Short mmCIF file of C-alpha atoms and ligand atoms in Angstrom, two decimals:
data_model
loop_
_atom_site.label_atom_id
_atom_site.label_comp_id
_atom_site.label_asym_id
_atom_site.label_seq_id
_atom_site.Cartn_x
_atom_site.Cartn_y
_atom_site.Cartn_z
CA MET Z 13 2.54 -16.76 10.97
CA ILE Z 14 2.48 -15.70 7.52
CA ILE Z 15 1.34 -11.79 7.13
CA ASP Z 16 0.57 -10.44 3.62
CA CYS Z 17 1.11 -6.62 3.91
CA HIS Z 18 -0.81 -5.84 0.79
CA GLY Z 19 -4.31 -6.67 0.31
CA HIS Z 20 -7.14 -4.27 -1.11
CA TYR Z 21 -10.85 -5.10 -0.97
CA THR Z 22 -11.45 -5.46 -4.57
CA THR Z 23 -14.41 -7.71 -4.35
CA ALA Z 24 -17.03 -5.53 -2.37
CA PRO Z 25 -20.78 -5.92 -3.24
CA GLY Z 26 -22.00 -4.04 -6.13
CA GLU Z 27 -24.02 -1.59 -3.92
CA PHE Z 28 -20.71 -0.17 -2.74
CA GLU Z 29 -19.55 0.78 -6.39
CA ALA Z 30 -23.35 2.28 -7.03
CA TRP Z 31 -22.94 4.34 -3.98
CA ARG Z 32 -19.88 5.80 -5.27
CA LYS Z 33 -21.11 6.55 -8.80
CA ALA Z 34 -24.03 8.41 -7.16
CA GLN Z 35 -21.56 10.44 -5.13
CA ILE Z 36 -19.68 11.42 -8.26
CA ALA Z 37 -22.97 12.11 -10.33
CA ALA Z 38 -24.06 14.30 -7.40
CA PHE Z 39 -20.83 16.25 -7.63
CA GLU Z 40 -21.04 16.82 -11.25
CA SER Z 41 -24.51 17.73 -11.19
CA ARG Z 42 -24.07 19.83 -8.07
CA GLY Z 43 -26.93 17.85 -6.49
CA ALA Z 44 -27.07 16.50 -3.22
CA ALA Z 45 -24.80 13.75 -2.20
CA PRO Z 46 -26.23 10.34 -1.20
CA ALA Z 47 -25.79 10.05 2.83
CA LYS Z 48 -23.37 7.59 3.96
CA SER Z 49 -26.48 5.61 5.54
CA ALA Z 50 -28.16 5.31 2.11
CA LEU Z 51 -25.35 2.60 1.49
CA LYS Z 52 -26.95 -0.77 2.59
CA ILE Z 53 -24.78 -3.97 2.46
CA SER Z 54 -25.68 -6.78 5.04
CA ASP Z 55 -23.00 -8.86 6.95
CA ASP Z 56 -23.76 -11.73 4.86
CA GLN Z 57 -23.15 -9.87 1.79
CA VAL Z 58 -19.63 -8.65 3.00
CA ARG Z 59 -19.01 -12.45 4.16
CA ALA Z 60 -20.01 -13.68 0.92
CA SER Z 61 -17.53 -10.99 -0.94
CA LEU Z 62 -14.70 -12.17 1.07
CA GLU Z 63 -15.30 -15.94 1.55
CA GLY Z 64 -15.16 -16.52 -2.25
CA ALA Z 65 -11.93 -14.16 -2.76
CA GLN Z 66 -9.50 -13.08 -0.22
CA LEU Z 67 -10.46 -15.90 2.34
CA LYS Z 68 -10.49 -18.59 -0.13
CA LEU Z 69 -6.89 -17.50 -1.61
CA GLN Z 70 -5.65 -17.12 2.05
CA ARG Z 71 -6.47 -20.70 2.72
CA GLU Z 72 -5.31 -22.17 -0.50
CA ARG Z 73 -2.00 -20.30 -0.29
CA GLY Z 74 -1.35 -20.66 3.38
CA THR Z 75 -1.44 -16.94 4.17
CA ASP Z 76 -2.85 -16.13 7.81
CA VAL Z 77 -3.58 -12.62 7.96
CA THR Z 78 -3.94 -9.73 5.22
CA ILE Z 79 -3.11 -6.22 6.01
CA PHE Z 80 -5.98 -5.10 4.55
CA SER Z 81 -6.93 -1.55 2.62
CA PRO Z 82 -9.69 -0.20 0.41
CA ARG Z 83 -9.38 -0.76 -3.67
CA ALA Z 84 -6.22 1.37 -4.47
CA ALA Z 85 -7.69 2.47 -8.04
CA GLY Z 86 -11.03 3.08 -6.29
CA MET Z 87 -9.55 5.79 -4.04
CA ALA Z 88 -9.42 8.27 -7.15
CA HIS Z 89 -8.63 11.24 -5.24
CA HIS Z 90 -8.50 13.20 -8.44
CA VAL Z 91 -12.54 12.99 -8.42
CA GLY Z 92 -14.62 15.60 -7.01
CA ASP Z 93 -13.08 17.81 -4.27
CA ALA Z 94 -11.99 17.67 -0.74
CA ALA Z 95 -15.11 16.92 0.64
CA THR Z 96 -16.07 14.19 -1.89
CA SER Z 97 -12.69 12.58 -0.66
CA ARG Z 98 -13.29 12.86 2.99
CA VAL Z 99 -16.68 11.15 2.75
CA TRP Z 100 -15.63 8.56 0.27
CA SER Z 101 -12.63 7.84 2.47
CA GLU Z 102 -14.84 7.23 5.33
CA VAL Z 103 -17.03 5.04 3.61
CA CYS Z 104 -14.14 2.98 2.14
CA ASN Z 105 -12.68 2.85 5.64
CA ASP Z 106 -15.88 2.11 7.59
CA MET Z 107 -16.20 -0.75 4.96
CA ILE Z 108 -12.51 -2.16 5.81
CA HIS Z 109 -13.48 -2.24 9.46
CA ARG Z 110 -16.28 -4.21 9.01
CA CYS Z 111 -14.40 -6.74 7.13
CA VAL Z 112 -11.85 -6.71 9.84
CA SER Z 113 -14.65 -7.10 12.66
CA LEU Z 114 -16.25 -10.15 10.86
CA TYR Z 115 -12.75 -11.73 10.39
CA PRO Z 116 -10.54 -10.32 13.20
CA ARG Z 117 -8.18 -13.38 12.72
CA ASN Z 118 -7.85 -12.98 8.78
CA PHE Z 119 -7.46 -9.10 8.41
CA VAL Z 120 -6.13 -6.07 9.87
CA GLY Z 121 -6.85 -2.61 8.65
CA VAL Z 122 -4.92 -0.09 6.89
CA CYS Z 123 -6.80 3.21 5.78
CA GLN Z 124 -7.22 5.23 2.61
CA LEU Z 125 -6.78 9.02 3.14
CA PRO Z 126 -8.92 11.96 2.11
CA GLN Z 127 -6.30 13.21 -0.35
CA SER Z 128 -7.21 15.67 -2.89
CA PRO Z 129 -5.07 17.59 -5.48
CA GLY Z 130 -3.75 20.98 -4.21
CA VAL Z 131 -5.23 20.26 -0.79
CA ALA Z 132 -2.71 20.11 1.81
CA PRO Z 133 -1.93 16.82 3.22
CA ALA Z 134 -2.76 18.03 6.85
CA ASN Z 135 -6.25 17.80 5.93
CA CYS Z 136 -5.81 14.05 6.13
CA ILE Z 137 -4.73 13.86 9.86
CA ALA Z 138 -8.48 13.83 11.37
CA GLU Z 139 -9.36 10.72 9.23
CA LEU Z 140 -5.78 9.02 9.92
CA GLU Z 141 -6.47 9.45 14.00
CA ARG Z 142 -9.99 8.18 13.44
CA CYS Z 143 -9.06 5.16 11.84
CA VAL Z 144 -5.82 4.36 14.28
CA LYS Z 145 -7.61 5.32 17.49
CA GLU Z 146 -11.27 4.49 16.90
CA LEU Z 147 -11.06 1.59 14.11
CA GLY Z 148 -7.85 -0.13 15.28
CA PHE Z 149 -6.07 0.34 11.85
CA ILE Z 150 -2.20 0.09 11.88
CA GLY Z 151 -1.41 1.99 8.81
CA CYS Z 152 -2.27 4.04 5.57
CA ASN Z 153 -1.73 4.18 2.22
CA LEU Z 154 -0.34 7.59 0.81
CA ASN Z 155 -0.88 8.62 -2.56
CA PRO Z 156 2.36 10.48 -3.95
CA ASP Z 157 0.16 11.83 -6.63
CA PRO Z 158 -3.45 12.74 -6.06
CA SER Z 159 -4.10 14.22 -9.51
CA GLY Z 160 -3.67 10.55 -10.90
CA GLY Z 161 -0.84 11.04 -13.39
CA TYR Z 162 -0.24 14.51 -13.74
CA TRP Z 163 2.09 14.92 -10.52
CA LYS Z 164 0.75 18.39 -9.64
CA ASP Z 165 1.51 18.31 -5.93
CA PRO Z 166 4.93 18.83 -4.47
CA PRO Z 167 7.40 15.79 -4.03
CA LEU Z 168 6.81 13.59 -1.10
CA THR Z 169 10.03 15.32 0.48
CA ASP Z 170 8.50 18.61 0.59
CA LYS Z 171 7.23 20.33 3.70
CA TRP Z 172 3.67 20.34 2.36
CA TRP Z 173 3.46 16.85 3.55
CA TYR Z 174 5.22 17.14 6.96
CA PRO Z 175 2.16 17.67 9.29
CA LEU Z 176 0.96 14.26 8.06
CA TYR Z 177 4.20 12.66 8.89
CA GLU Z 178 4.54 14.16 12.29
CA LYS Z 179 1.23 12.38 12.89
CA MET Z 180 2.05 9.29 11.61
CA VAL Z 181 5.24 9.35 13.81
CA GLU Z 182 3.25 10.25 16.70
CA LEU Z 183 0.85 7.43 16.00
CA ASP Z 184 3.31 4.96 15.41
CA VAL Z 185 2.03 3.77 11.79
CA PRO Z 186 3.62 3.45 8.44
CA ALA Z 187 2.26 4.42 5.09
CA MET Z 188 2.42 2.37 2.12
CA ILE Z 189 3.15 4.94 -0.79
CA HIS Z 190 0.25 3.82 -3.33
CA VAL Z 191 -0.68 5.63 -6.29
CA SER Z 192 -4.47 5.40 -7.45
CA SER Z 193 -6.03 5.26 -10.82
CA SER Z 194 -4.52 6.95 -13.80
CA CYS Z 195 -6.34 9.64 -15.47
CA ASN Z 196 -3.27 10.37 -17.91
CA PRO Z 197 -3.77 8.17 -21.28
CA ASN Z 198 -0.13 7.90 -21.09
CA PHE Z 199 0.10 5.68 -18.20
CA HIS Z 200 -1.79 2.49 -17.67
CA ALA Z 201 -3.01 2.23 -14.00
CA THR Z 202 -1.30 -1.00 -12.71
CA GLY Z 203 1.20 -1.51 -15.55
CA ALA Z 204 2.79 1.89 -15.70
CA HIS Z 205 1.44 4.61 -13.21
CA TYR Z 206 1.80 2.06 -10.21
CA ILE Z 207 5.43 1.16 -11.04
CA ASN Z 208 6.03 4.87 -11.99
CA GLY Z 209 4.94 5.91 -8.68
CA ASP Z 210 7.04 3.42 -6.99
CA THR Z 211 10.13 4.31 -8.55
CA THR Z 212 9.59 8.03 -8.49
CA ALA Z 213 9.08 8.02 -4.67
CA PHE Z 214 12.14 6.33 -4.04
CA MET Z 215 14.22 8.72 -6.12
CA GLN Z 216 12.31 11.41 -4.08
CA PHE Z 217 13.61 10.15 -1.02
CA LEU Z 218 17.24 9.53 -2.29
CA THR Z 219 17.59 13.28 -3.13
CA SER Z 220 16.30 14.45 0.18
CA ASP Z 221 16.96 14.70 3.91
CA LEU Z 222 13.41 13.56 4.70
CA PHE Z 223 14.83 10.83 7.30
CA LYS Z 224 16.97 13.37 8.75
CA ASP Z 225 13.79 15.17 9.62
CA PHE Z 226 11.81 12.07 10.32
CA PRO Z 227 14.37 9.33 11.88
CA THR Z 228 11.36 7.00 12.85
CA LEU Z 229 9.25 7.63 9.84
CA LYS Z 230 8.37 4.28 8.01
CA LEU Z 231 7.49 3.90 4.37
CA ILE Z 232 6.74 0.93 2.29
CA ILE Z 233 7.08 1.25 -1.46
CA PRO Z 234 4.91 -1.49 -2.97
CA HIS Z 235 5.13 -3.70 -5.98
CA GLY Z 236 8.54 -5.04 -5.32
CA GLY Z 237 9.95 -1.39 -5.14
CA GLY Z 238 9.03 -0.34 -8.80
CA ALA Z 239 12.04 -0.46 -10.91
CA VAL Z 240 14.45 0.32 -8.00
CA PRO Z 241 15.83 -3.32 -7.19
CA TYR Z 242 16.58 -4.02 -10.82
CA HIS Z 243 18.31 -0.59 -11.17
CA TRP Z 244 20.13 -0.62 -7.54
CA GLY Z 245 23.27 0.04 -9.15
CA ARG Z 246 22.22 3.26 -10.84
CA TYR Z 247 20.65 4.58 -7.63
CA ARG Z 248 23.65 3.91 -5.61
CA GLY Z 249 25.80 5.51 -8.38
CA LEU Z 250 23.39 8.52 -8.51
CA ALA Z 251 23.66 8.86 -4.76
CA GLN Z 252 27.48 8.58 -4.72
CA ASP Z 253 27.58 11.18 -7.63
CA MET Z 254 25.44 13.48 -5.60
CA LYS Z 255 27.59 13.14 -2.51
CA ARG Z 256 24.61 11.36 -0.62
CA PRO Z 257 25.33 8.81 2.09
CA PRO Z 258 25.38 5.27 1.10
CA LEU Z 259 21.66 4.32 0.34
CA LYS Z 260 21.80 1.45 3.47
CA GLU Z 261 22.31 4.43 5.98
CA HIS Z 262 20.48 7.24 4.01
CA LEU Z 263 17.34 5.44 3.29
CA LEU Z 264 17.14 1.75 4.40
CA LYS Z 265 16.27 2.42 8.02
CA ASN Z 266 12.91 4.09 6.90
CA VAL Z 267 12.01 2.44 3.32
CA PHE Z 268 10.90 -1.02 2.98
CA PHE Z 269 9.89 -3.07 -0.08
CA ASP Z 270 7.02 -5.76 -0.72
CA THR Z 271 7.22 -8.86 -2.63
CA CYS Z 272 4.61 -7.99 -5.14
CA VAL Z 273 6.61 -9.21 -7.88
CA TYR Z 274 5.05 -11.83 -10.24
CA HIS Z 275 7.48 -14.14 -11.33
CA GLN Z 276 10.38 -16.32 -9.91
CA PRO Z 277 13.47 -14.38 -11.26
CA GLY Z 278 12.04 -11.01 -10.07
CA ILE Z 279 11.82 -12.25 -6.59
CA ASP Z 280 15.28 -13.63 -6.83
CA LEU Z 281 16.41 -10.28 -7.82
CA LEU Z 282 14.65 -8.62 -5.19
CA LEU Z 283 15.91 -10.94 -2.31
CA LYS Z 284 19.58 -11.09 -3.66
CA VAL Z 285 19.74 -7.02 -4.09
CA ILE Z 286 17.73 -5.50 -1.07
CA PRO Z 287 18.60 -6.44 2.51
CA VAL Z 288 16.38 -9.03 3.89
CA GLU Z 289 15.44 -6.86 6.74
CA ASN Z 290 13.81 -4.30 4.19
CA ILE Z 291 11.44 -6.92 2.42
CA LEU Z 292 7.99 -7.69 3.53
CA PHE Z 293 5.88 -10.46 2.35
CA ALA Z 294 2.83 -9.28 0.25
CA SER Z 295 0.74 -10.54 -2.86
CA GLU Z 296 -1.75 -7.82 -3.38
CA MET Z 297 -4.59 -10.15 -3.87
CA VAL Z 298 -7.14 -9.81 -5.07
CA GLY Z 299 -5.42 -7.29 -7.32
CA ALA Z 300 -3.58 -6.08 -10.57
CA VAL Z 301 -2.94 -9.48 -12.29
CA ARG Z 302 -5.55 -11.95 -11.68
CA GLY Z 303 -4.52 -14.71 -14.14
CA ILE Z 304 -2.81 -18.17 -14.11
CA ASP Z 305 0.72 -18.16 -15.60
CA PRO Z 306 0.69 -20.74 -18.31
CA GLU Z 307 4.27 -21.44 -17.90
CA THR Z 308 3.97 -22.43 -14.08
CA GLY Z 309 0.12 -23.43 -13.87
CA HIS Z 310 0.09 -21.00 -10.81
CA TYR Z 311 -1.54 -17.75 -10.23
CA TYR Z 312 0.95 -15.03 -10.92
CA ASP Z 313 0.27 -13.09 -7.66
CA ASP Z 314 0.50 -16.27 -5.65
CA THR Z 315 4.05 -14.79 -4.31
CA LYS Z 316 4.40 -17.07 -1.38
CA ARG Z 317 5.19 -19.75 -3.75
CA TYR Z 318 8.32 -18.06 -5.19
CA ILE Z 319 9.77 -17.30 -1.86
CA ASP Z 320 9.10 -20.90 -0.80
CA ALA Z 321 11.20 -22.00 -3.94
CA ILE Z 322 14.32 -20.20 -2.91
CA ASP Z 323 16.95 -22.51 -1.40
CA TRP Z 324 19.57 -20.12 -0.73
CA VAL Z 325 17.58 -17.77 1.78
CA SER Z 326 17.84 -19.17 5.56
CA ALA Z 327 14.48 -20.10 7.10
CA GLU Z 328 15.39 -17.51 9.69
CA ASP Z 329 15.41 -14.88 6.81
CA LYS Z 330 12.13 -16.25 5.51
CA ARG Z 331 10.53 -15.79 8.90
CA LYS Z 332 11.59 -12.02 8.83
CA ILE Z 333 9.97 -11.81 5.47
CA PHE Z 334 6.84 -13.43 6.02
CA GLU Z 335 6.41 -12.11 9.59
CA GLY Z 336 9.13 -10.18 11.62
CA ASN Z 337 9.59 -7.45 9.31
CA VAL Z 338 5.94 -6.70 8.82
CA ARG Z 339 5.44 -6.74 12.73
CA ARG Z 340 8.45 -4.35 13.15
CA VAL Z 341 7.09 -1.98 10.43
CA PHE Z 342 3.40 -2.14 11.65
CA SER Z 343 4.71 -1.72 15.17
CA ARG Z 344 1.33 -0.82 16.56
CA TRP Z 345 -0.25 -4.03 15.64
CA LYS Z 346 -0.25 -6.46 18.63
CA GLN Z 347 -2.03 -9.45 17.56
ZN1 LIG J 409 -2.23 -2.28 -4.11
#
């Protein structure tokens, strides 16, 4: 089985975005927020939005299941307040649940958390529990910077985040560390802010004892780990200078990288540098980069193709990347 551990619902019907716009407009004008029931999208609309996009690409590329979450840029935790974020997260997660219910063989759910800048992450516990226990979700996306590019909250290793980690451990669900949109004009969202977020999270873990406190916590750094695999020597050297343990024992029981790297040399490097046990197959389709690479004639985000093309990784190791590791990290999932 080929499991794509990183897909977002980026093709929701227009009514979905319209509801969000109405919610934001109501917040800004201090008017009455739209009711959740005001969002009317039929099952046929949901099917159409998936058939022409994720499902078509799954079939074309030969992937079986996508671990599916709300659109990352759409989380926009910096918009509105904690109440805005709570209701928006519920609406987004319910929408993912509908997709999974319509196509249970193709999708499994991962939730958005109702984060808000300056609000303790413990505030997300109720929605995480609802999604895992009632909707059958198997993980969450955790935004390390709810302020959207200004990094105003404590690092991921601060005790500020611990109540949420305690609940993740209790529920046996991992988090993908995933920023949302950028409202800092210095940082392009998918080109800079995403990769910054990935790299920053890794360095926070390196300088902390987070995994001494949470030996079973599982965190996925997407987009191939940001700059981390490319600069692995720098991180090993920094850990050494700081008298931290070697990275393999310090972080790699808990930190995993996905394969959302959109060219062959990048995937080659990832697989050469990072132990195979720490790599999970993913494409992030339909997502950050939607075009076709004129040098290859294939979609940039058709990441399965890059892994298939490597002849120096054994079939057994490829099975770990495509399925075994994903199942080990998302261990709540029994399908
Ligand atoms: Zn993503």
